[in-house]
Amino acid sequence: MEKSVGFFNFWEYDYGMKKVTKVEKHKRPSWDEYFLNMVEMIGTRGTCDRGYAGAVIVKDKRILATGYVGAPAGLPSCDDIGHEMHTVINEDGTESRHCIRTSHAEQNAINNAARVGVAIEGSTMYCKMIPCYKCAQSIINSGIVRVVALKDYHGAKRTKEIFKQAKIKFTILGAMEIYKDM
């Protein structure tokens, strides 16, 4: 029988009167795993059900700022009044749909740092998906030097190009994020 308690897995074997328990040693997450786990939690504060994305800006293993998908402060959110959808025609002729009511998690993290005077130059941003083109521009201009994303994003072709041009290191750990009404 397998049980989980916190970060430990236990296996219990019953051999008549003798009970043998094997305890699997706790494996600490890498720093990237640690901050990406935070991204998931921060994203739960989001106010647009198309993403619930979060972002964390880190330097020297210290959190500088966080952000999640949400309407500008004091304005109604998607959860309150619905999505503000726009259709974009891409260079290859394909169409994609985007909700523009909310600010992206990456932009909100950068804005939150700026609001309280936290310098983010030379930092790393952890996020749910590789950022969109506009967020990528802000990432470059704010001095962030590395981006780690859990998933790829269908609209990130230009992001990848300008990150390479600006020498921003980026890592995408998973497959493309697929969601309704892309």
Short mmCIF file of C-alpha atoms in Angstrom, two decimals:
data_model
loop_
_atom_site.label_atom_id
_atom_site.label_comp_id
_atom_site.label_asym_id
_atom_site.label_seq_id
_atom_site.Cartn_x
_atom_site.Cartn_y
_atom_site.Cartn_z
CA MET A 1 0.00 0.00 0.00
CA GLU A 2 1.37 3.42 -0.96
CA LYS A 3 0.69 6.52 1.12
CA SER A 4 1.85 10.08 0.64
CA VAL A 5 2.53 12.44 3.49
CA GLY A 6 3.95 15.81 2.47
CA PHE A 7 6.89 15.16 0.20
CA PHE A 8 7.42 11.57 1.35
CA ASN A 9 6.08 8.34 -0.13
CA PHE A 10 5.69 5.37 2.16
CA TRP A 11 5.34 1.72 1.20
CA GLU A 12 4.02 -0.67 3.82
CA TYR A 13 4.29 -4.43 3.58
CA ASP A 14 2.56 -6.76 6.01
CA TYR A 15 4.23 -10.19 6.38
CA GLY A 16 2.11 -11.82 9.02
CA MET A 17 3.24 -10.28 12.29
CA LYS A 18 6.14 -8.29 10.79
CA LYS A 19 5.52 -4.96 9.16
CA VAL A 20 8.24 -3.48 6.93
CA THR A 21 8.05 0.19 5.96
CA LYS A 22 10.28 1.73 3.33
CA VAL A 23 10.59 5.51 3.37
CA GLU A 24 11.65 7.25 0.18
CA LYS A 25 14.03 10.10 0.95
CA HIS A 26 12.74 13.59 0.24
CA LYS A 27 14.13 15.00 -3.02
CA ARG A 28 14.55 18.75 -2.94
CA PRO A 29 13.40 20.50 -6.10
CA SER A 30 15.93 22.36 -8.21
CA TRP A 31 15.70 26.15 -8.02
CA ASP A 32 13.94 26.21 -11.40
CA GLU A 33 11.40 23.62 -10.18
CA TYR A 34 10.93 25.56 -6.93
CA PHE A 35 10.13 28.86 -8.68
CA LEU A 36 8.01 27.20 -11.37
CA ASN A 37 5.89 25.61 -8.63
CA MET A 38 5.33 29.13 -7.30
CA VAL A 39 4.27 30.26 -10.78
CA GLU A 40 1.44 27.73 -10.68
CA MET A 41 0.24 28.94 -7.26
CA ILE A 42 0.49 32.62 -8.17
CA GLY A 43 -1.53 31.95 -11.33
CA THR A 44 -4.49 30.79 -9.23
CA ARG A 45 -5.07 34.48 -8.35
CA GLY A 46 -5.77 35.23 -12.04
CA THR A 47 -9.07 36.71 -13.16
CA CYS A 48 -9.25 35.35 -16.72
CA ASP A 49 -10.11 31.68 -17.17
CA ARG A 50 -8.22 31.53 -20.47
CA GLY A 51 -4.91 31.14 -18.70
CA TYR A 52 -4.59 31.57 -14.96
CA ALA A 53 -0.94 32.30 -15.61
CA GLY A 54 1.57 33.50 -13.05
CA ALA A 55 5.07 34.95 -13.22
CA VAL A 56 7.92 35.28 -10.74
CA ILE A 57 10.98 37.51 -11.13
CA VAL A 58 14.03 36.21 -9.26
CA LYS A 59 17.62 37.30 -8.76
CA ASP A 60 20.24 35.43 -6.75
CA LYS A 61 17.56 32.89 -5.67
CA ARG A 62 15.45 35.67 -4.12
CA ILE A 63 11.97 36.66 -5.27
CA LEU A 64 11.82 40.28 -6.45
CA ALA A 65 8.24 40.45 -7.78
CA THR A 66 5.28 38.34 -8.83
CA GLY A 67 2.36 38.86 -11.18
CA TYR A 68 -0.71 37.09 -12.47
CA VAL A 69 -3.20 37.61 -15.30
CA GLY A 70 -5.65 40.27 -14.23
CA ALA A 71 -7.49 43.41 -15.23
CA PRO A 72 -5.86 46.72 -14.36
CA ALA A 73 -6.40 47.65 -10.69
CA GLY A 74 -9.93 48.83 -10.00
CA LEU A 75 -11.33 47.79 -13.39
CA PRO A 76 -13.72 44.89 -13.99
CA SER A 77 -12.17 41.53 -14.86
CA CYS A 78 -13.14 38.72 -17.19
CA ASP A 79 -14.53 36.88 -14.18
CA ASP A 80 -16.83 39.88 -13.58
CA ILE A 81 -18.04 40.85 -17.06
CA GLY A 82 -16.62 38.36 -19.58
CA HIS A 83 -13.78 38.35 -22.09
CA GLU A 84 -12.77 41.14 -24.44
CA MET A 85 -11.77 39.02 -27.43
CA HIS A 86 -9.83 40.20 -30.46
CA THR A 87 -8.99 38.16 -33.53
CA VAL A 88 -5.47 38.50 -34.90
CA ILE A 89 -4.47 37.47 -38.41
CA ASN A 90 -0.93 36.09 -38.28
CA GLU A 91 1.71 36.50 -41.00
CA ASP A 92 0.98 33.00 -42.32
CA GLY A 93 -2.73 33.83 -42.69
CA THR A 94 -3.89 31.83 -39.69
CA GLU A 95 -6.12 33.45 -37.12
CA SER A 96 -5.71 33.40 -33.36
CA ARG A 97 -7.92 34.85 -30.66
CA HIS A 98 -6.77 36.80 -27.63
CA CYS A 99 -8.50 38.26 -24.61
CA ILE A 100 -7.17 41.79 -24.12
CA ARG A 101 -9.16 42.79 -21.01
CA THR A 102 -6.39 41.63 -18.70
CA SER A 103 -2.72 42.41 -18.38
CA HIS A 104 -0.45 39.40 -18.72
CA ALA A 105 1.30 37.89 -15.71
CA GLU A 106 4.74 38.86 -17.03
CA GLN A 107 3.71 42.49 -17.51
CA ASN A 108 2.11 42.61 -14.07
CA ALA A 109 5.26 41.21 -12.44
CA ILE A 110 7.40 43.89 -14.14
CA ASN A 111 4.85 46.58 -13.20
CA ASN A 112 4.70 45.38 -9.59
CA ALA A 113 8.49 45.65 -9.31
CA ALA A 114 8.47 49.15 -10.84
CA ARG A 115 5.62 50.30 -8.59
CA VAL A 116 7.70 49.75 -5.45
CA GLY A 117 11.11 50.60 -6.92
CA VAL A 118 12.60 47.09 -7.14
CA ALA A 119 15.40 46.82 -9.70
CA ILE A 120 15.04 43.71 -11.85
CA GLU A 121 18.01 44.15 -14.16
CA GLY A 122 20.00 40.90 -14.46
CA SER A 123 17.14 38.77 -13.14
CA THR A 124 15.32 35.62 -14.29
CA MET A 125 11.60 35.46 -15.02
CA TYR A 126 9.69 32.23 -14.44
CA CYS A 127 6.32 31.98 -16.19
CA LYS A 128 3.61 29.52 -17.22
CA MET A 129 4.08 29.98 -20.99
CA ILE A 130 6.78 31.56 -23.10
CA PRO A 131 5.72 35.24 -23.13
CA CYS A 132 3.85 36.96 -25.94
CA TYR A 133 5.68 39.43 -28.19
CA LYS A 134 4.66 42.55 -26.23
CA CYS A 135 5.67 41.02 -22.88
CA ALA A 136 8.94 39.87 -24.46
CA GLN A 137 9.70 43.47 -25.44
CA SER A 138 9.11 44.59 -21.83
CA ILE A 139 11.28 41.74 -20.54
CA ILE A 140 14.14 42.84 -22.80
CA ASN A 141 13.75 46.54 -21.91
CA SER A 142 13.58 45.86 -18.17
CA GLY A 143 16.93 44.04 -18.21
CA ILE A 144 15.71 40.51 -17.45
CA VAL A 145 18.38 38.15 -18.85
CA ARG A 146 16.75 34.71 -18.59
CA VAL A 147 13.22 33.32 -18.99
CA VAL A 148 12.07 29.85 -17.91
CA ALA A 149 8.60 28.74 -19.04
CA LEU A 150 6.60 25.65 -18.19
CA LYS A 151 4.99 25.50 -21.64
CA ASP A 152 5.27 26.84 -25.16
CA TYR A 153 2.77 29.45 -26.44
CA HIS A 154 1.12 29.35 -29.87
CA GLY A 155 1.82 33.04 -30.48
CA ALA A 156 5.48 33.08 -29.47
CA LYS A 157 7.30 32.86 -32.80
CA ARG A 158 8.41 36.52 -32.70
CA THR A 159 9.21 36.25 -28.99
CA LYS A 160 11.72 33.51 -29.68
CA GLU A 161 13.28 35.54 -32.49
CA ILE A 162 13.77 38.71 -30.45
CA PHE A 163 14.96 36.79 -27.39
CA LYS A 164 17.70 35.29 -29.57
CA GLN A 165 18.56 38.71 -31.02
CA ALA A 166 18.70 40.28 -27.54
CA LYS A 167 20.65 37.30 -26.15
CA ILE A 168 17.95 36.49 -23.61
CA LYS A 169 18.42 32.91 -22.45
CA PHE A 170 15.13 31.05 -22.54
CA THR A 171 14.06 27.55 -21.65
CA ILE A 172 10.70 25.94 -22.45
CA LEU A 173 10.16 22.82 -20.38
CA GLY A 174 6.93 21.46 -21.83
CA ALA A 175 4.71 21.22 -24.87
CA MET A 176 2.37 23.80 -26.38
CA GLU A 177 -0.40 25.10 -24.12
CA ILE A 178 -3.75 24.27 -25.78
CA TYR A 179 -6.92 25.97 -24.65
CA LYS A 180 -10.40 26.76 -25.90
CA ASP A 181 -10.82 29.44 -28.57
CA MET A 182 -7.14 29.88 -29.40
#
